Amino acid sequence: MNTICSSCQATNRLPEDRIDDGAKCGRCGHSLFEGEVVHATAATLDKYLQDDLPVVIDFWAPWCGPCVNFAPIFEDVAGERAGKVRFIKVNTEAEPELGARFRIRSIPTIMVFNQGKMVDQLSGALPKTPFNQWLNESL
């Protein structure tokens, strides 16, 4: 499988049976699967969408109350699904071109991508259990 380092955006190739072995980036040595939420920009998002792991993107803004309240849930689920799904946040205020490109009309908007193609979308924040259920159905 190919996966993208969240630190240096290098593409790393590794056998799928080695995901749980503490894999590190071949370029910078950063852990590849520690479950952190990655903050993407227009310059980095397309690279992350090339990951063989499914990608979940939270389009948000710092002034949005539901977005801020949903952030800890998004981070918790990202930690729980480390090595199985990549979680990304895009600040639509700082990256308006990404908001326009993905036709974001309300925030938070969560999108699931697999092999670079969007497979599902959710508008609005959910509590943790319904969010996990939605992810299970989407993945």
Short mmCIF file of C-alpha atoms in Angstrom, two decimals:
data_model
loop_
_atom_site.label_atom_id
_atom_site.label_comp_id
_atom_site.label_asym_id
_atom_site.label_seq_id
_atom_site.Cartn_x
_atom_site.Cartn_y
_atom_site.Cartn_z
CA MET A 1 0.00 0.00 0.00
CA ASN A 2 1.02 3.60 -0.53
CA THR A 3 0.48 6.13 2.23
CA ILE A 4 1.38 9.79 2.59
CA CYS A 5 3.47 11.13 5.48
CA SER A 6 1.56 13.84 7.33
CA SER A 7 4.82 15.60 8.16
CA CYS A 8 6.67 15.84 4.82
CA GLN A 9 4.01 14.60 2.33
CA ALA A 10 6.36 11.89 1.01
CA THR A 11 4.70 8.81 -0.47
CA ASN A 12 5.67 5.70 1.49
CA ARG A 13 5.17 2.17 0.24
CA LEU A 14 4.72 -0.58 2.79
CA PRO A 15 3.11 -4.00 3.04
CA GLU A 16 -0.39 -3.86 4.55
CA ASP A 17 0.57 -6.41 7.20
CA ARG A 18 3.15 -3.92 8.57
CA ILE A 19 0.67 -1.12 9.35
CA ASP A 20 0.53 -2.05 13.04
CA ASP A 21 4.35 -2.33 13.36
CA GLY A 22 4.98 1.36 14.04
CA ALA A 23 5.82 2.26 10.43
CA LYS A 24 7.82 5.45 9.95
CA CYS A 25 8.34 7.71 6.95
CA GLY A 26 11.34 6.73 4.87
CA ARG A 27 12.20 10.39 4.26
CA CYS A 28 11.69 12.16 7.61
CA GLY A 29 11.17 9.35 10.16
CA HIS A 30 7.75 10.61 11.31
CA SER A 31 5.25 7.95 12.41
CA LEU A 32 2.87 7.16 9.56
CA PHE A 33 -0.08 5.89 11.59
CA GLU A 34 -0.35 7.74 14.88
CA GLY A 35 -3.94 8.83 14.33
CA GLU A 36 -3.44 12.57 14.26
CA VAL A 37 -5.73 14.88 12.33
CA VAL A 38 -3.86 16.52 9.46
CA HIS A 39 -4.54 20.16 8.57
CA ALA A 40 -4.45 20.36 4.78
CA THR A 41 -4.06 23.31 2.46
CA ALA A 42 -4.59 23.82 -1.26
CA ALA A 43 -0.92 22.87 -1.70
CA THR A 44 -1.18 19.56 0.19
CA LEU A 45 -4.74 18.21 -0.09
CA ASP A 46 -4.40 16.55 -3.50
CA LYS A 47 -1.38 14.61 -2.27
CA TYR A 48 -3.35 13.26 0.71
CA LEU A 49 -6.20 12.19 -1.58
CA GLN A 50 -3.72 9.84 -3.32
CA ASP A 51 -3.39 7.80 -0.11
CA ASP A 52 -4.51 4.17 -0.36
CA LEU A 53 -6.26 4.62 3.00
CA PRO A 54 -9.77 6.06 2.94
CA VAL A 55 -9.68 9.81 3.63
CA VAL A 56 -12.23 11.70 5.76
CA ILE A 57 -12.18 15.49 5.38
CA ASP A 58 -13.82 17.94 7.78
CA PHE A 59 -14.43 21.30 6.05
CA TRP A 60 -14.77 23.81 8.88
CA ALA A 61 -14.12 27.42 9.99
CA PRO A 62 -12.90 28.76 13.35
CA TRP A 63 -15.93 31.06 13.79
CA CYS A 64 -18.41 28.17 13.37
CA GLY A 65 -19.73 26.96 16.74
CA PRO A 66 -20.84 23.49 15.55
CA CYS A 67 -17.44 23.06 13.84
CA VAL A 68 -15.56 23.88 17.04
CA ASN A 69 -17.81 21.58 19.08
CA PHE A 70 -17.35 18.73 16.57
CA ALA A 71 -13.53 18.99 16.52
CA PRO A 72 -12.90 16.83 19.66
CA ILE A 73 -15.20 14.11 18.29
CA PHE A 74 -13.36 14.16 14.94
CA GLU A 75 -10.00 13.91 16.76
CA ASP A 76 -11.20 11.04 19.01
CA VAL A 77 -12.44 9.01 16.06
CA ALA A 78 -9.21 9.74 14.16
CA GLY A 79 -7.20 8.31 17.05
CA GLU A 80 -9.40 5.24 17.26
CA ARG A 81 -9.11 4.53 13.53
CA ALA A 82 -5.35 5.13 13.23
CA GLY A 83 -3.83 3.07 10.43
CA LYS A 84 -7.21 2.39 8.84
CA VAL A 85 -8.45 5.86 7.82
CA ARG A 86 -6.73 9.23 7.31
CA PHE A 87 -8.50 12.23 8.91
CA ILE A 88 -7.99 15.72 7.47
CA LYS A 89 -9.32 19.16 8.37
CA VAL A 90 -9.63 22.01 5.87
CA ASN A 91 -10.18 25.51 7.22
CA THR A 92 -12.52 27.00 4.60
CA GLU A 93 -11.83 30.52 5.82
CA ALA A 94 -8.06 30.13 5.25
CA GLU A 95 -8.56 28.01 2.10
CA PRO A 96 -11.56 29.51 0.25
CA GLU A 97 -10.46 27.97 -3.06
CA LEU A 98 -10.85 24.47 -1.55
CA GLY A 99 -14.30 25.37 -0.25
CA ALA A 100 -15.27 26.49 -3.75
CA ARG A 101 -13.66 23.47 -5.44
CA PHE A 102 -15.58 21.00 -3.26
CA ARG A 103 -18.78 23.12 -3.38
CA ILE A 104 -19.00 23.59 0.37
CA ARG A 105 -22.27 25.42 1.09
CA SER A 106 -22.55 24.81 4.82
CA ILE A 107 -20.11 23.86 7.53
CA PRO A 108 -19.17 21.57 8.96
CA THR A 109 -19.26 19.36 5.88
CA ILE A 110 -17.59 15.96 6.15
CA MET A 111 -16.60 14.04 3.02
CA VAL A 112 -15.28 10.50 2.66
CA PHE A 113 -12.91 9.70 -0.20
CA ASN A 114 -11.67 6.32 -1.35
CA GLN A 115 -8.99 6.07 -4.05
CA GLY A 116 -9.34 9.83 -4.61
CA LYS A 117 -13.07 9.71 -5.32
CA MET A 118 -15.77 11.06 -3.00
CA VAL A 119 -17.99 8.22 -1.78
CA ASP A 120 -20.15 10.01 0.80
CA GLN A 121 -20.88 13.43 2.29
CA LEU A 122 -22.45 14.67 5.51
CA SER A 123 -23.55 18.23 6.28
CA GLY A 124 -23.60 19.15 9.94
CA ALA A 125 -22.02 17.84 13.11
CA LEU A 126 -22.97 14.59 14.81
CA PRO A 127 -22.37 13.12 18.26
CA LYS A 128 -19.62 10.48 18.34
CA THR A 129 -21.76 7.31 18.09
CA PRO A 130 -23.84 8.46 15.08
CA PHE A 131 -20.66 9.79 13.43
CA ASN A 132 -18.98 6.39 13.86
CA GLN A 133 -22.08 4.66 12.47
CA TRP A 134 -22.11 6.96 9.44
CA LEU A 135 -18.40 6.27 8.85
CA ASN A 136 -18.96 2.51 9.09
CA GLU A 137 -21.67 2.76 6.44
CA SER A 138 -19.55 5.03 4.23
CA LEU A 139 -16.40 2.96 4.41
#
